[in-house]
JSON list of C-alpha atoms and ligand atoms in Angstrom, two decimals:
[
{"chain": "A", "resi": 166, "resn": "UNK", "atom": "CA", "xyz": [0.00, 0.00, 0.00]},
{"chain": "A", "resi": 167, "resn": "UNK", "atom": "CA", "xyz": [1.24, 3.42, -1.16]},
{"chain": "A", "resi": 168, "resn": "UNK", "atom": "CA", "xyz": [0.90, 6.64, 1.01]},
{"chain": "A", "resi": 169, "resn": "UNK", "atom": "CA", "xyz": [-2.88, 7.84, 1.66]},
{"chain": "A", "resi": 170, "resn": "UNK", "atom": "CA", "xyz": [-3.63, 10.59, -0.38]},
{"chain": "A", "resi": 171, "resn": "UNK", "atom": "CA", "xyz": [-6.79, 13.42, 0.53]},
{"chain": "A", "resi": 172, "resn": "UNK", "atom": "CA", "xyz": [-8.48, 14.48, -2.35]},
{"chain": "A", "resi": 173, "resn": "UNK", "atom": "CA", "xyz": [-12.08, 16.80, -1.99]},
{"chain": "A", "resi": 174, "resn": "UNK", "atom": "CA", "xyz": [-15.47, 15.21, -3.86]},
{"chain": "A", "resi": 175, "resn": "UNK", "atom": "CA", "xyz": [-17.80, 17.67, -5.14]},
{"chain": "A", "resi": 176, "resn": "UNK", "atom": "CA", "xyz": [-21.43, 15.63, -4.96]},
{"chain": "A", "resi": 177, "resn": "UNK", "atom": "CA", "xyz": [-25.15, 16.57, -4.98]},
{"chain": "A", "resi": 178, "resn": "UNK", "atom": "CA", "xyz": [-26.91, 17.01, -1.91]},
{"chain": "A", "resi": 179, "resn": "UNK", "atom": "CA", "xyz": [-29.51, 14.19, -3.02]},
{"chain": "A", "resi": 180, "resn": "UNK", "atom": "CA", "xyz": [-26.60, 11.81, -4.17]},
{"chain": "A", "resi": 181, "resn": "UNK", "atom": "CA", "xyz": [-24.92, 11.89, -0.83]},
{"chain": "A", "resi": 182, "resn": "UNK", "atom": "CA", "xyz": [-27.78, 11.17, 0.87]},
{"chain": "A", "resi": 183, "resn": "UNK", "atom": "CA", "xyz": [-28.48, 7.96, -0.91]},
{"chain": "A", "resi": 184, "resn": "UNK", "atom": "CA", "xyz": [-24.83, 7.56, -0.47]},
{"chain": "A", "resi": 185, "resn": "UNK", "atom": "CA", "xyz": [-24.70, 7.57, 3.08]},
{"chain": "A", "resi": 186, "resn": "UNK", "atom": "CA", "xyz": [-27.96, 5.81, 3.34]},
{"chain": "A", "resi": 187, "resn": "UNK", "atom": "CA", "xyz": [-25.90, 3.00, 0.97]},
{"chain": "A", "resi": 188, "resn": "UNK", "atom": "CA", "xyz": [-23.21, 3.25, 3.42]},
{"chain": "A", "resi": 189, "resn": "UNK", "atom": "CA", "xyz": [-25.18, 1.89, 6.95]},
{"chain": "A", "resi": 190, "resn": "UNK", "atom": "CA", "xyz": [-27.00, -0.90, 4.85]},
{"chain": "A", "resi": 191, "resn": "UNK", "atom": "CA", "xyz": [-23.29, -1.86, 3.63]},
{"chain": "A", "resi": 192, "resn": "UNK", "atom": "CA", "xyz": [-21.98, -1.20, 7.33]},
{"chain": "A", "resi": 193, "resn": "UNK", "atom": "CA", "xyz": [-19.45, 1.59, 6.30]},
{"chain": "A", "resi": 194, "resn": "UNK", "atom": "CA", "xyz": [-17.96, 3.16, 8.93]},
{"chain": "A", "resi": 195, "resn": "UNK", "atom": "CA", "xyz": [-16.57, 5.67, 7.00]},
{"chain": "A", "resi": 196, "resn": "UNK", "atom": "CA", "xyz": [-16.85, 7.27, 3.53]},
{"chain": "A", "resi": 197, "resn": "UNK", "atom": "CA", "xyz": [-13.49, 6.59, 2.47]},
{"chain": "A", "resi": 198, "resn": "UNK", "atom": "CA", "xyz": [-13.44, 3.20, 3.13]},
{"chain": "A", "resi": 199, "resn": "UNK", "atom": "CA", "xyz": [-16.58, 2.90, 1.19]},
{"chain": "A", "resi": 200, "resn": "UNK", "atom": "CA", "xyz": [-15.13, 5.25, -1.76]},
{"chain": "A", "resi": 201, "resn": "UNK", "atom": "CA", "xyz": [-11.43, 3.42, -1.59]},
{"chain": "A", "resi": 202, "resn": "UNK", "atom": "CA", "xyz": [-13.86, -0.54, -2.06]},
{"chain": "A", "resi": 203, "resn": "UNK", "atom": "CA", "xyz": [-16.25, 0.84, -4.87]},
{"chain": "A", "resi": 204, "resn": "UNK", "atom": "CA", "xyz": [-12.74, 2.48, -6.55]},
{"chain": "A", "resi": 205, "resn": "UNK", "atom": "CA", "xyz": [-11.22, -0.89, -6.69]},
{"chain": "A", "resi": 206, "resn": "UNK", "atom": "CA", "xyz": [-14.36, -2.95, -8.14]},
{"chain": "A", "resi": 207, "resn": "UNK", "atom": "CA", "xyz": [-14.29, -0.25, -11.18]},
{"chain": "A", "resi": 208, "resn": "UNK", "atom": "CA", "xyz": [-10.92, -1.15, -11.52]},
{"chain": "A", "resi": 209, "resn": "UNK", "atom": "CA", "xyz": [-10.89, -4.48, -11.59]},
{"chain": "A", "resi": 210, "resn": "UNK", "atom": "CA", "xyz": [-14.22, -4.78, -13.47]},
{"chain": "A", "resi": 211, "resn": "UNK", "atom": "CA", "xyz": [-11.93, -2.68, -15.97]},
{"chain": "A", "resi": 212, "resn": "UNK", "atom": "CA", "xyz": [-9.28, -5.34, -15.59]},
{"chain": "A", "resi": 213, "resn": "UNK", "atom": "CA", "xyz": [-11.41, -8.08, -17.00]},
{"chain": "A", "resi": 214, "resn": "UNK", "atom": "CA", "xyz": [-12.21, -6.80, -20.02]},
{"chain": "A", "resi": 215, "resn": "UNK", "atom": "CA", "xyz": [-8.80, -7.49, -21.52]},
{"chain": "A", "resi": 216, "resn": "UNK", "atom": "CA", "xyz": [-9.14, -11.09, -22.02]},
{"chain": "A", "resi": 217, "resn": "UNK", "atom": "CA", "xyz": [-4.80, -11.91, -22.38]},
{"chain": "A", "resi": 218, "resn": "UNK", "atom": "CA", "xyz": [-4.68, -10.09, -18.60]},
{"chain": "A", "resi": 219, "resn": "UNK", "atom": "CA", "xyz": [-3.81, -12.64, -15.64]},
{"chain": "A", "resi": 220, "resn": "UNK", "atom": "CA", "xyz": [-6.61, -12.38, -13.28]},
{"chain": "A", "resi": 221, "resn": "UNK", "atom": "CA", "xyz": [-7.94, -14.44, -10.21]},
{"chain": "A", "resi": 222, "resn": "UNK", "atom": "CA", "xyz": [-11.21, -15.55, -9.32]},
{"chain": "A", "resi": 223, "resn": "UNK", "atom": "CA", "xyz": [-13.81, -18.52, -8.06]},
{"chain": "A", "resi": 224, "resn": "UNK", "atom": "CA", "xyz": [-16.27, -20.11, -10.12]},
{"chain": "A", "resi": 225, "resn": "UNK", "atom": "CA", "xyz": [-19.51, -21.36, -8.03]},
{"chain": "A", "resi": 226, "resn": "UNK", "atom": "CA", "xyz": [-21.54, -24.63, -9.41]},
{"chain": "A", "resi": 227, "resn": "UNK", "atom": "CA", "xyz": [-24.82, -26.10, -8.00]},
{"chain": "A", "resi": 228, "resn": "UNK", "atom": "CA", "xyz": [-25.59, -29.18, -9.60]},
{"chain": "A", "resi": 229, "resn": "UNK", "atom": "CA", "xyz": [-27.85, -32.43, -9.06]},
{"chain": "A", "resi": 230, "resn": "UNK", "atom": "CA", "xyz": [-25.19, -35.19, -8.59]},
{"chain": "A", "resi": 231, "resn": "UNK", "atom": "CA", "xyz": [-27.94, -37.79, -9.52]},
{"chain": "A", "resi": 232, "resn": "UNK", "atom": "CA", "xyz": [-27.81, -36.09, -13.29]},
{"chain": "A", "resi": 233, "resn": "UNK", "atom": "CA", "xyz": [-26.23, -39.20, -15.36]},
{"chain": "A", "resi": 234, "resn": "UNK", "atom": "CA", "xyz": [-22.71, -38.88, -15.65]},
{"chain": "A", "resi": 235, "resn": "UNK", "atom": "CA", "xyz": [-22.85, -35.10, -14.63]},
{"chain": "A", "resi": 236, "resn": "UNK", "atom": "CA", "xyz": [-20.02, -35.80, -11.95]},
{"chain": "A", "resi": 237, "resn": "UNK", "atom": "CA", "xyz": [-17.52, -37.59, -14.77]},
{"chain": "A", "resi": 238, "resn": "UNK", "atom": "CA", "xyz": [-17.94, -34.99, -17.09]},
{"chain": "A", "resi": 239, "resn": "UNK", "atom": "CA", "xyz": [-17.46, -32.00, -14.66]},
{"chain": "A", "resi": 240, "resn": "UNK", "atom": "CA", "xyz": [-14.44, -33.35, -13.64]},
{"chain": "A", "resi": 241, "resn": "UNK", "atom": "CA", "xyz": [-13.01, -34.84, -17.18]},
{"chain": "A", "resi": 242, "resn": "UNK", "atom": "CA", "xyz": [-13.34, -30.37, -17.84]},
{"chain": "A", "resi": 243, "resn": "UNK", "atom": "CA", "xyz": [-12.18, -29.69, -14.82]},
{"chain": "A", "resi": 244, "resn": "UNK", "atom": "CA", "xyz": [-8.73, -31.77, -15.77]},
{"chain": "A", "resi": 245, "resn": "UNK", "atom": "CA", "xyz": [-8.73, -30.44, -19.33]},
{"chain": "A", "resi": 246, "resn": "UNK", "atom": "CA", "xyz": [-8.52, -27.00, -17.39]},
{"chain": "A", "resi": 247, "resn": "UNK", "atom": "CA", "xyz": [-5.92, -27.79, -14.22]},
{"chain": "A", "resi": 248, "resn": "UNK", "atom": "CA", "xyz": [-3.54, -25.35, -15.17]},
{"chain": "A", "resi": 249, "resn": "UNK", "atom": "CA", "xyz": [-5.79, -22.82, -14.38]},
{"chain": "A", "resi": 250, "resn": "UNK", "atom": "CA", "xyz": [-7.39, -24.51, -11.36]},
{"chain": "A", "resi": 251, "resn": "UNK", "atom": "CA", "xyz": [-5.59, -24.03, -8.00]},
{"chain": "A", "resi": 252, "resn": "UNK", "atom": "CA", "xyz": [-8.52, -25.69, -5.94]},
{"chain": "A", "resi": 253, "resn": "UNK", "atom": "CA", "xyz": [-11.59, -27.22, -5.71]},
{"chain": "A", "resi": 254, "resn": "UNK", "atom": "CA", "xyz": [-13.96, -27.54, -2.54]},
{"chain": "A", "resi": 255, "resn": "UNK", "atom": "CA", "xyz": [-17.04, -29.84, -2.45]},
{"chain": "A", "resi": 256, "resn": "UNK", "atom": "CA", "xyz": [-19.53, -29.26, -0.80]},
{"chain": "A", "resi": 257, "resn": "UNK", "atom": "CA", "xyz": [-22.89, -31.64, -0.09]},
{"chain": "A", "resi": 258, "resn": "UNK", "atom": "CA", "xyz": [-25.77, -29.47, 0.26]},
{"chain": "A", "resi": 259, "resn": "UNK", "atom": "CA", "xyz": [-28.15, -32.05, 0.69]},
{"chain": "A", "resi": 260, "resn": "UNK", "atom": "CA", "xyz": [-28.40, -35.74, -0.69]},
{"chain": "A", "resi": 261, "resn": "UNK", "atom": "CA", "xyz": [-28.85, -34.35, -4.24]},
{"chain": "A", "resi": 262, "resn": "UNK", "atom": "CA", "xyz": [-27.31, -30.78, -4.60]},
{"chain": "A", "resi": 263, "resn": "UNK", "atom": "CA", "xyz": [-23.60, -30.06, -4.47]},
{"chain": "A", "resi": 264, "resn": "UNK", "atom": "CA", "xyz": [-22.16, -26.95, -4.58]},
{"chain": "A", "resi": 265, "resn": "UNK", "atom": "CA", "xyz": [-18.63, -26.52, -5.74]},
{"chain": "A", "resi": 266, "resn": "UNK", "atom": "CA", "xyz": [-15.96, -23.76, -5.79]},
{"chain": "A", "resi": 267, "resn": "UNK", "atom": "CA", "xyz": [-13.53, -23.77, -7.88]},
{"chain": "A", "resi": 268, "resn": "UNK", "atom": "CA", "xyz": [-10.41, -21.39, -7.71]},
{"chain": "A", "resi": 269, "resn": "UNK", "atom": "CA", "xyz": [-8.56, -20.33, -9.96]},
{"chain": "A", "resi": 270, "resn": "UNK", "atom": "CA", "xyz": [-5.99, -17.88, -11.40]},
{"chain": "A", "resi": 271, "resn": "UNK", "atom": "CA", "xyz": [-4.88, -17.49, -15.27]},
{"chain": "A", "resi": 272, "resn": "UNK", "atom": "CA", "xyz": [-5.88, -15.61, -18.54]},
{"chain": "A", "resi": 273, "resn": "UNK", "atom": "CA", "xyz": [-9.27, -13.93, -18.58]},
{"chain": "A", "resi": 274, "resn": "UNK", "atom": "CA", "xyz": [-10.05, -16.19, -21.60]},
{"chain": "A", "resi": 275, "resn": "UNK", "atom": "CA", "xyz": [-9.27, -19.23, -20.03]},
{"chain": "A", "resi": 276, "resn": "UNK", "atom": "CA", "xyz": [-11.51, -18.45, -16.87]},
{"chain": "A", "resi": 277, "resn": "UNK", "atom": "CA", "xyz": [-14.62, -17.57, -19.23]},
{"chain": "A", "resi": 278, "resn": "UNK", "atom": "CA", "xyz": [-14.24, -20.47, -21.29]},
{"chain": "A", "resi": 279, "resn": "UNK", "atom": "CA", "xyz": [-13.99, -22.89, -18.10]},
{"chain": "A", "resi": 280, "resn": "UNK", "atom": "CA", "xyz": [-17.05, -21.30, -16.79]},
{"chain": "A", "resi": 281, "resn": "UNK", "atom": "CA", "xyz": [-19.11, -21.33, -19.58]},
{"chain": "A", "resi": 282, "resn": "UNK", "atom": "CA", "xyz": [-18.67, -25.09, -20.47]},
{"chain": "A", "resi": 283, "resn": "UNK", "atom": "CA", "xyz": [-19.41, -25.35, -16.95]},
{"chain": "A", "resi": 284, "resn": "UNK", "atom": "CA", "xyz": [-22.55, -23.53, -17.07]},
{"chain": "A", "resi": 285, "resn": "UNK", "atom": "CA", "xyz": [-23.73, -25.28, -20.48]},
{"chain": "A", "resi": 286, "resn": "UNK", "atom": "CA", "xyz": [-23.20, -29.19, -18.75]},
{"chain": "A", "resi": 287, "resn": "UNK", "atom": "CA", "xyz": [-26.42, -30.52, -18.70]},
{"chain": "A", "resi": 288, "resn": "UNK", "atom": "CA", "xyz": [-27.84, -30.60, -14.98]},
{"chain": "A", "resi": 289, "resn": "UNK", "atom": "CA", "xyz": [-25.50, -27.59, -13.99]},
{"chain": "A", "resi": 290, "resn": "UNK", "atom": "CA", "xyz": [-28.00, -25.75, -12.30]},
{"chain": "A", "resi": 291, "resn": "UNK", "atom": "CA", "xyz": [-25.64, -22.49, -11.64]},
{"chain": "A", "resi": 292, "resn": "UNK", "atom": "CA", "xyz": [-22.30, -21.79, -12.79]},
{"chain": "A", "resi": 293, "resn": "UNK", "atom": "CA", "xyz": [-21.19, -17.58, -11.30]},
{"chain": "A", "resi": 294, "resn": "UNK", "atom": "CA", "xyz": [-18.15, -16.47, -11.63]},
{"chain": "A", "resi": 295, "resn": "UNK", "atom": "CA", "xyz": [-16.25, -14.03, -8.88]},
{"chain": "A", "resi": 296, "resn": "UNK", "atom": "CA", "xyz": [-13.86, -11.41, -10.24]},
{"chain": "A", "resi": 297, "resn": "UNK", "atom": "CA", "xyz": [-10.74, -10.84, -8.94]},
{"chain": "A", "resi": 298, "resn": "UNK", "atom": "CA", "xyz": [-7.46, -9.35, -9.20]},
{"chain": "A", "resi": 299, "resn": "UNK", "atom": "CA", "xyz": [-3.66, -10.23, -9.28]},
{"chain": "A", "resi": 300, "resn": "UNK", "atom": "CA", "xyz": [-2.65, -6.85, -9.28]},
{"chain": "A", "resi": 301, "resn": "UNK", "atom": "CA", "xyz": [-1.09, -5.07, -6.47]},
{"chain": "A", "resi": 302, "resn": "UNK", "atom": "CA", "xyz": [-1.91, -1.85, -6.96]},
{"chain": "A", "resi": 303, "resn": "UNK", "atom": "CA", "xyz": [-5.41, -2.20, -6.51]},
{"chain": "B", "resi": 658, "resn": "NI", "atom": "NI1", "xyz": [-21.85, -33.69, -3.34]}
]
């Protein structure tokens, strides 16, 4: 982390109020802190638009483990991806619903096209995918 810098923010009346109103129900103690988090999700949203940038993420998957074959195939993809995949955590919901999160770090390209095979696997239920960054100036 760099030094903290002050800079002043010229905003409408109205705005701020439904700023600071956004700030309790987000449990904000301060305006800063809440300027500083919604600074660095602009910037990484930026980030992922350049699909040869290194990023990091997690890709979440509900499925119905009683779907034929569904848990073979996720994980035949799941190898045909590993160098992108640093983890993997299971997770019984009940007896017919996993959930799984999958980690993993690599081109932006990579990441989508893991997730969206994913998603299109018959009896995937939900497939999201978490941005994140690498980068350590954000
Ligand atoms: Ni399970």
């Amino acid at each position: 982390m760099g030094i903290l810098k002050r800079f002043g923010v010229s905003v409408d009346e109205n705005l701020l109020k439904k700023f600071d109103s956004y700030l309790k129900r987000k449990n904000y103690k301060t305006r800063s802190e809440a300027i500083r988090d919604l600074i660095r999700k602009a910037l990484v949203e930026e980030e992922w638009i350049r699909e040869d940038r290194m990023v990091a993420g997690t890709i979440t998957l509900v499925y119905d483990h009683h779907q034929k074959e569904l848990s073979d195939k996720l994980t035949k993809l799941q190898h045909n991806y590993y160098k992108i995949i640093i983890s993997t955590q299971h997770i019984h919901l009940d007896h017919n619903i996993c959930l799984e999160i999958i980690v993993v770090k690599g081109k932006i390209k990579d990441i989508y096209d893991l997730q969206s095979k994913l998603k299109a696997t018959k009896g995937v239920k939900h497939a999201s995918l978490s941005k994140s960054t690498l980068s350590k100036q954000i």
